[in-house]
Coordinates of C-alpha atoms and ligand atoms in Angstrom, one line a residue:
M144 CA 0.0 0.1 0.0
T145 CA 1.2 3.5 -0.9
S146 CA 1.8 5.4 2.4
L147 CA 0.8 9.2 2.6
A148 CA 4.4 10.1 2.8
D149 CA 5.0 8.6 -0.6
L150 CA 2.3 10.5 -2.5
P151 CA 3.3 13.8 -4.3
A152 CA 2.0 16.8 -2.2
V153 CA -0.5 17.7 -4.8
E154 CA -2.5 14.3 -4.4
R155 CA -2.6 14.5 -0.7
L156 CA -4.0 18.0 -0.1
P157 CA -7.7 18.8 -0.4
Y158 CA -7.1 22.2 -2.1
D159 CA -4.7 24.1 -4.5
I160 CA -1.9 25.1 -1.8
A161 CA 0.0 27.1 -4.2
R162 CA -2.9 29.4 -4.9
I163 CA -3.6 29.8 -1.3
R164 CA 0.0 30.6 -0.5
R165 CA -0.2 33.4 -3.0
D166 CA -2.8 35.2 -0.9
F167 CA -0.3 35.4 1.9
P168 CA 2.6 37.8 0.9
I169 CA 4.4 37.3 4.3
L170 CA 5.1 33.7 3.4
K171 CA 7.4 35.0 0.7
R172 CA 9.6 37.1 3.2
E173 CA 13.0 36.2 4.5
V174 CA 13.8 36.2 8.2
S175 CA 16.8 38.1 9.5
S176 CA 19.2 35.3 8.7
G177 CA 18.3 35.4 5.1
A178 CA 16.3 32.3 5.1
R179 CA 12.7 31.8 3.7
L180 CA 10.2 32.2 6.4
V181 CA 8.5 28.7 7.3
Y182 CA 5.7 29.9 9.6
L183 CA 4.6 27.2 12.2
D184 CA 3.4 29.3 14.9
N185 CA -0.4 29.2 13.8
A186 CA -1.7 28.4 17.3
A187 CA -0.4 31.7 18.5
T188 CA -1.8 33.7 15.6
S189 CA -2.4 32.9 12.0
Q190 CA -1.3 35.1 9.0
R191 CA -3.7 37.2 7.0
P192 CA -4.6 36.9 3.3
V193 CA -4.6 39.8 1.0
Q194 CA -8.4 39.6 0.9
V195 CA -8.5 40.5 4.6
L196 CA -5.8 43.2 4.3
A197 CA -7.8 44.9 1.5
E198 CA -11.0 44.9 3.7
I199 CA -9.2 46.7 6.4
T200 CA -8.0 49.4 4.0
R201 CA -11.4 49.6 2.1
F202 CA -13.2 50.2 5.3
Y203 CA -10.9 53.1 6.4
R204 CA -10.6 54.6 3.1
D205 CA -14.1 54.5 1.9
H206 CA -16.6 54.1 5.0
N207 CA -14.7 55.1 8.1
A208 CA -17.2 56.5 10.7
N209 CA -18.6 55.6 14.3
I210 CA -21.5 53.2 14.2
H211 CA -24.9 53.1 15.7
R212 CA -24.7 56.9 16.3
G213 CA -25.0 59.0 13.2
V214 CA -27.6 59.5 10.5
H215 CA -24.9 60.4 8.0
T216 CA -24.0 58.1 5.1
L217 CA -20.8 56.9 6.4
S218 CA -22.2 56.1 9.8
V219 CA -25.1 54.2 8.2
E220 CA -22.6 52.2 5.9
A221 CA -20.2 51.5 8.7
T222 CA -23.1 50.3 11.0
E223 CA -24.3 48.0 8.2
L224 CA -20.9 46.6 7.4
Y225 CA -20.4 45.9 11.2
E226 CA -23.8 44.2 11.4
Q227 CA -23.2 42.2 8.2
A228 CA -19.9 40.9 9.7
R229 CA -21.8 39.7 12.8
A230 CA -24.4 37.9 10.3
K231 CA -21.4 36.4 8.5
V232 CA -20.0 35.0 12.0
A233 CA -23.4 33.6 12.8
R234 CA -23.6 31.8 9.5
F235 CA -20.1 30.6 9.7
I236 CA -20.9 28.7 13.1
G237 CA -24.3 27.9 12.4
A238 CA -26.1 30.4 14.9
A239 CA -29.6 30.8 14.4
D240 CA -29.6 34.5 15.2
P241 CA -26.9 37.1 14.7
R242 CA -27.9 38.6 18.1
E243 CA -26.3 35.5 19.7
I244 CA -23.0 36.8 18.4
I245 CA -21.1 39.2 20.9
F246 CA -18.0 41.0 19.5
T247 CA -15.3 41.0 22.1
H248 CA -11.5 41.7 21.8
N249 CA -10.4 38.0 22.1
T250 CA -11.3 34.7 23.7
T251 CA -9.9 36.0 27.0
E252 CA -12.4 38.7 27.0
S253 CA -15.2 36.4 25.9
I254 CA -14.5 34.1 28.9
N255 CA -14.3 37.0 31.4
L256 CA -17.6 38.3 29.9
V257 CA -19.4 35.1 31.1
A258 CA -17.5 35.0 34.3
H259 CA -18.7 38.6 35.2
G260 CA -22.0 38.5 33.4
W261 CA -23.4 35.2 34.1
A262 CA -21.4 33.5 36.7
R263 CA -21.1 36.6 39.2
K264 CA -25.0 37.1 38.9
H265 CA -26.0 33.2 39.2
L266 CA -23.5 31.6 41.4
Q267 CA -23.3 31.3 45.3
P268 CA -20.6 30.1 47.7
G269 CA -20.5 26.2 47.6
D270 CA -21.5 26.1 43.8
E271 CA -19.0 24.5 41.6
V272 CA -17.3 25.3 38.3
V273 CA -15.5 22.4 36.6
I274 CA -12.6 23.1 34.2
S275 CA -9.7 20.8 33.1
E276 CA -5.9 20.3 33.6
I277 CA -5.4 21.1 29.9
E278 CA -6.9 24.7 29.8
H279 CA -5.2 27.8 28.5
H280 CA -4.6 30.3 31.3
S281 CA -7.6 32.2 29.9
N282 CA -9.9 29.5 31.1
I283 CA -8.3 29.1 34.3
V284 CA -7.5 32.6 35.8
P285 CA -11.0 34.1 35.5
W286 CA -12.4 31.1 37.5
Q287 CA -9.7 31.3 40.2
M288 CA -10.5 35.0 40.6
L289 CA -14.4 34.2 40.8
R290 CA -13.5 31.4 43.5
D291 CA -11.4 34.0 45.6
E292 CA -14.2 36.6 45.1
R293 CA -17.5 34.5 45.6
G294 CA -16.4 31.3 47.6
I295 CA -17.3 29.0 44.8
T296 CA -15.3 25.7 44.3
L297 CA -13.1 25.1 41.3
K298 CA -12.6 21.6 40.2
Y299 CA -10.3 20.1 37.4
I300 CA -10.8 17.2 35.2
P301 CA -7.4 15.6 35.1
M302 CA -5.1 15.0 32.2
L303 CA -4.0 11.4 31.4
P304 CA -0.2 10.8 30.6
D305 CA -1.2 10.9 26.8
G306 CA -2.7 14.3 27.0
T307 CA -6.2 13.3 26.9
L308 CA -8.8 13.8 29.6
D309 CA -9.8 11.2 32.3
L310 CA -13.3 10.9 31.3
D311 CA -14.1 8.4 34.1
A312 CA -13.0 11.1 36.7
A313 CA -14.9 13.7 34.8
R314 CA -18.1 11.8 35.5
S315 CA -17.6 11.9 39.2
I316 CA -16.2 15.4 39.3
I317 CA -19.2 16.9 37.7
T318 CA -21.7 16.7 40.4
D319 CA -25.2 18.1 41.3
R320 CA -23.4 21.1 42.7
T321 CA -21.7 21.9 39.3
R322 CA -23.2 24.9 37.8
L323 CA -20.9 25.5 34.9
V324 CA -18.3 23.3 33.1
S325 CA -15.9 25.3 31.0
I326 CA -13.9 23.2 28.8
T327 CA -11.4 23.7 25.7
A328 CA -12.4 22.0 22.6
M329 CA -8.8 21.6 21.7
S330 CA -5.7 22.0 23.7
N331 CA -3.3 24.5 22.6
A332 CA -0.3 23.0 24.2
L333 CA -0.8 19.4 23.1
G334 CA -3.3 19.5 20.3
T335 CA -5.6 17.0 22.2
I336 CA -9.3 17.2 20.5
V337 CA -11.5 16.9 23.5
P338 CA -14.5 14.5 23.3
L339 CA -17.0 17.2 24.1
D340 CA -20.2 15.0 23.8
V341 CA -19.0 13.0 26.8
I342 CA -18.3 15.9 29.1
V343 CA -21.3 18.0 27.9
A344 CA -23.7 15.1 28.5
R345 CA -22.6 14.6 31.9
A346 CA -22.9 18.3 32.5
R347 CA -26.5 18.4 31.1
A348 CA -27.3 15.4 33.3
V349 CA -26.7 17.6 36.4
G350 CA -28.3 20.8 34.9
A351 CA -25.0 22.7 34.5
L352 CA -24.2 25.1 31.8
V353 CA -21.3 24.6 29.5
L354 CA -18.8 27.0 27.9
V355 CA -16.6 25.8 25.1
D356 CA -13.2 27.4 24.7
G357 CA -13.1 27.3 20.9
A358 CA -9.9 29.2 20.4
Q359 CA -8.1 26.4 18.7
S360 CA -11.2 24.5 17.4
V361 CA -13.2 27.4 15.3
P362 CA -10.3 28.2 13.1
H363 CA -9.4 24.7 12.3
M364 CA -12.4 22.3 11.9
P365 CA -16.2 22.6 11.3
V366 CA -17.9 23.8 14.4
D367 CA -21.7 24.3 14.2
V368 CA -23.4 25.7 17.4
Q369 CA -26.8 23.9 16.5
T370 CA -25.0 20.7 17.1
L371 CA -23.2 21.9 20.3
G372 CA -26.3 23.7 21.4
S373 CA -28.3 20.3 21.0
L374 CA -25.6 18.6 23.0
G375 CA -26.1 21.3 25.8
V376 CA -23.4 23.9 25.1
D377 CA -24.5 27.4 26.0
F378 CA -21.2 29.5 25.3
L379 CA -18.6 29.5 22.7
A380 CA -15.6 31.7 23.0
F381 CA -13.1 32.3 20.1
S382 CA -10.5 34.8 18.7
G383 CA -10.5 36.4 15.2
H384 CA -6.7 36.6 15.0
K385 CA -6.3 32.7 15.1
M386 CA -8.5 32.6 11.8
L387 CA -7.0 35.1 9.4
A388 CA -8.6 38.2 10.9
P389 CA -6.8 41.0 12.7
F390 CA -5.8 41.1 16.2
G391 CA -8.3 42.7 18.7
I392 CA -11.7 41.2 17.6
G393 CA -13.0 38.2 19.4
I394 CA -16.3 36.5 19.5
L395 CA -18.7 35.0 22.3
W396 CA -21.6 33.1 21.0
G397 CA -24.4 32.4 23.6
R398 CA -27.8 31.0 23.6
L399 CA -30.2 33.9 23.4
P400 CA -32.1 33.2 26.5
V401 CA -29.0 32.8 28.5
L402 CA -27.4 36.0 27.2
E403 CA -30.7 37.8 28.1
S404 CA -30.5 36.5 31.6
M405 CA -27.0 38.0 32.2
D406 CA -25.8 41.2 33.6
P407 CA -23.6 43.4 31.4
F408 CA -19.9 43.2 31.8
M409 CA -18.9 46.8 31.2
G410 CA -20.9 49.9 31.4
G411 CA -20.8 52.9 29.1
G412 CA -22.0 54.3 25.7
D413 CA -24.0 51.9 23.4
M414 CA -24.9 49.4 25.9
I415 CA -27.8 51.3 27.4
L416 CA -31.2 52.0 26.9
T417 CA -32.0 55.0 29.2
V418 CA -29.7 56.9 31.6
S419 CA -30.8 59.1 34.3
M420 CA -28.9 60.6 37.1
E421 CA -30.3 57.8 39.3
R422 CA -30.1 54.8 37.0
S423 CA -29.7 53.3 33.9
T424 CA -31.6 50.5 31.8
W425 CA -29.7 48.2 29.5
A426 CA -29.9 47.8 25.8
D427 CA -30.9 44.5 24.3
V428 CA -28.6 41.7 23.4
P429 CA -25.9 42.0 21.8
A430 CA -25.5 45.7 22.3
K431 CA -25.7 45.1 26.1
F432 CA -22.3 43.5 26.0
E433 CA -20.7 45.9 23.6
A434 CA -20.1 48.9 25.7
G435 CA -18.2 51.9 24.1
T436 CA -17.0 52.3 20.5
P437 CA -16.3 48.6 19.2
N438 CA -13.5 47.5 17.0
V439 CA -15.5 48.3 13.8
G440 CA -12.8 48.0 11.1
D441 CA -11.5 44.7 12.6
A442 CA -15.1 43.1 12.9
I443 CA -15.6 44.0 9.1
A444 CA -12.2 42.3 8.3
L445 CA -13.2 39.2 10.4
G446 CA -16.2 38.9 8.0
A447 CA -13.7 38.9 5.2
A448 CA -11.7 36.2 7.0
V449 CA -14.9 34.1 7.5
D450 CA -15.6 34.4 3.7
Y451 CA -12.1 33.1 2.8
L452 CA -12.4 30.0 5.2
S453 CA -16.0 29.3 4.0
A454 CA -14.8 29.4 0.3
L455 CA -12.2 26.8 1.3
G456 CA -14.6 24.7 3.3
M457 CA -14.0 23.9 7.0
D458 CA -13.9 20.1 6.2
A459 CA -11.3 20.8 3.7
V460 CA -9.3 22.8 6.3
R461 CA -9.5 20.1 8.8
R462 CA -8.6 17.5 6.2
H463 CA -5.4 19.4 5.0
E464 CA -4.2 19.9 8.6
R465 CA -5.0 16.3 9.6
E466 CA -2.7 15.2 6.7
I467 CA 0.0 17.7 7.5
T468 CA 0.0 16.7 11.1
D469 CA 0.0 13.1 10.4
Y470 CA 3.0 13.7 8.0
A471 CA 4.7 15.6 10.7
L472 CA 4.3 13.2 13.6
R473 CA 5.9 10.5 11.4
R474 CA 8.5 12.7 10.2
L475 CA 9.5 14.2 13.6
A476 CA 9.5 10.7 15.2
D477 CA 12.4 9.7 13.0
V478 CA 14.5 12.6 14.3
P479 CA 17.1 11.3 16.8
G480 CA 16.3 12.5 20.4
V481 CA 12.7 14.0 19.7
T482 CA 9.9 13.0 22.0
I483 CA 6.4 14.0 20.9
F484 CA 3.9 14.8 23.7
G485 CA 0.4 14.0 23.4
V486 CA -1.8 11.4 21.5
P487 CA 0.2 9.5 18.9
D488 CA -2.4 10.0 16.0
A489 CA -3.5 12.8 14.0
E490 CA -7.1 11.6 14.3
R491 CA -7.6 12.8 17.9
R492 CA -5.3 15.9 17.7
G493 CA -5.6 19.2 15.8
G494 CA -2.5 20.8 14.0
V495 CA -0.2 21.2 16.9
I496 CA 2.8 19.2 17.8
S497 CA 4.6 19.7 21.3
F498 CA 7.9 18.1 21.6
E499 CA 11.2 18.0 23.3
L500 CA 14.8 17.3 21.9
D501 CA 16.8 15.4 24.3
G502 CA 18.8 17.5 26.7
V503 CA 18.3 20.8 24.5
H504 CA 16.2 23.6 26.0
P505 CA 13.3 24.5 23.9
H506 CA 14.4 28.1 23.7
D507 CA 17.6 27.0 22.1
I508 CA 15.8 24.9 19.7
G509 CA 13.6 28.0 18.7
Q510 CA 16.5 30.2 18.4
V511 CA 18.5 27.7 16.0
L512 CA 15.4 26.9 14.0
D513 CA 14.9 30.7 13.6
T514 CA 18.3 30.9 11.8
K515 CA 16.7 28.3 9.3
G516 CA 13.7 30.6 9.0
V517 CA 11.4 28.0 10.8
A518 CA 9.1 29.9 13.3
I519 CA 7.8 27.7 16.0
R520 CA 6.8 28.6 19.5
T521 CA 8.6 27.7 22.7
G522 CA 7.7 27.9 26.4
H523 CA 4.7 27.1 28.6
H524 CA 2.2 28.0 25.9
C525 CA 0.0 29.8 28.6
A526 CA -0.8 26.3 29.8
Q527 CA 1.5 25.9 32.9
P528 CA -0.7 23.1 34.4
V529 CA 0.0 20.9 31.3
M530 CA 3.7 21.7 31.7
L531 CA 3.5 20.4 35.5
A532 CA 1.6 17.4 34.5
L533 CA 4.3 16.7 31.8
N534 CA 7.0 17.5 34.3
V535 CA 8.8 19.8 31.9
P536 CA 9.5 23.5 32.2
A537 CA 8.6 24.2 28.6
T538 CA 8.1 22.5 25.3
A539 CA 8.8 23.4 21.6
R540 CA 5.6 23.6 19.6
A541 CA 4.9 23.5 15.9
S542 CA 1.6 24.3 14.6
F543 CA -0.1 24.2 11.2
Y544 CA -2.7 26.2 9.2
I545 CA -4.2 26.3 5.6
Y546 CA -1.1 27.3 3.8
N547 CA 1.5 24.9 5.4
T548 CA 3.0 22.2 3.1
T549 CA 5.0 18.9 3.9
D550 CA 8.0 20.7 2.5
E551 CA 7.8 23.1 5.5
V552 CA 7.5 20.0 7.8
D553 CA 10.7 18.8 6.1
A554 CA 12.4 22.0 6.8
L555 CA 11.3 21.6 10.4
A556 CA 12.6 18.1 10.6
S557 CA 15.9 18.9 9.0
G558 CA 16.4 21.9 11.2
L559 CA 15.9 19.8 14.3
E560 CA 18.4 17.2 13.1
E561 CA 20.9 20.1 12.8
V562 CA 20.0 21.4 16.1
G563 CA 20.5 17.9 17.4
R564 CA 24.0 17.5 15.9
F565 CA 25.0 20.9 17.0
F566 CA 24.1 20.3 20.8
G567 CA 25.5 16.6 20.6
V568 CA 22.1 14.7 20.9
R569 CA 22.9 11.0 20.1
K570 CA 19.7 9.0 20.6
Ligands
C6P793 N1 -3.5 30.7 22.6 C1 -1.1 30.1 21.9 O1 0.0 30.3 21.3 P1 -6.5 35.1 23.1 O2 -5.1 35.5 23.6 O3 -7.6 35.7 24.2 O4 -6.8 35.4 21.8 O5 -6.7 33.7 23.3 C2 -6.5 32.7 24.4 C3 -6.6 31.4 24.3 C4 -7.6 30.8 24.8 N2 -7.8 29.5 24.8 C5 -6.8 28.7 23.9 C6 -7.1 27.3 23.8 C7 -6.0 29.4 23.5 O6 -5.1 28.6 22.5 C8 -5.7 30.8 23.5 C9 -4.4 31.4 23.0 C10 -2.2 31.2 21.9 O7 -1.4 29.0 22.2 C11 -1.6 32.4 22.6 S1 -1.1 32.2 24.4

């Protein structure tokens, strides 16, 4: 049987990769060493295609005005474009109503919005919030702050040595006292894809609400909130900058009745219905959660990013990344001294590979690879509990997106072989 690695790249990939790469001029640049950029830090942030860059310019050049405030042409146009972007995001994740899409700045703010707007209002001392050991700090710290302020109990579903969650333990950790389960769909540190159905079913059985951290799932695989909602998911948080859009635009999807039951997060302009010297009343969802002038231009550019991904098809995006990841798992396993953390197959992981190279500090790996043009992330990846569980201070992490090729994986592997030779790795 012909293995994937034996096939020419063009037969393996679900779309025309060369055409896609032409949309990302940054992929042609050289880094300071003079080497051609091989960008493998996509879990931190993606690159942006010319279509998104053009949309940013078009907005500021032709339509720039504040929204929801003016009757003049530019303000009306800007408002329409902003609300069209909301509708595009709603369609992209299958939301029934654009009012269920709240624009924030990033995943972190989306999770904090739920902690402040829902949890502070509805949770009492002794109530339990359940998260997991593989969460990003954004889905740990807000709950620790709430625990310290409100006397709630914070519990963790443990990680097993292969980077998956202990689902048996989850069944007993989620109890009648659990009011919220806040869980990642995919680990940014290890790439583990979490079987949400099992965890959400248990949460639903005890009447708990569920927040899904979609920062690493929405950009990389089909995500449909109708399906998630029918499982029992109430909130989905994600960031534009990991899915081709600019920095500073994030999304919280919530089920409308739940959003309507929440308090505002921040007070100010645009989120009110009336203000007197004594009191204020709130605007309807979503305006209630979008205090002050929002990030209009970047929301509109997010709409262009969503158009781009929709044209590719999220099934094809996932297929491409699974194939690249499968290839990379096998390629890196052959590099002397490399240990890959997490599940051994590309089926149960997204396009993220964390690894160590025997005896070489991850920062040194990152620095030497940079001289070859290869950009990876090194460190704790804002997931220190995962590092503690693995008993390592840090890892090196390569992460893939729509434009990465098997040639780039080869560049990573041969770069690592060179790092190994340089540092005298023998295994
Ligand atoms: N992870 C990484 O290199 P923000 O910063 O708010 O856009 O996203 C936070 C966040 C939340 N959850 C998960 C699963 C994430 O991966 C991230 C961001 C980046 O892994 C930057 S630390």
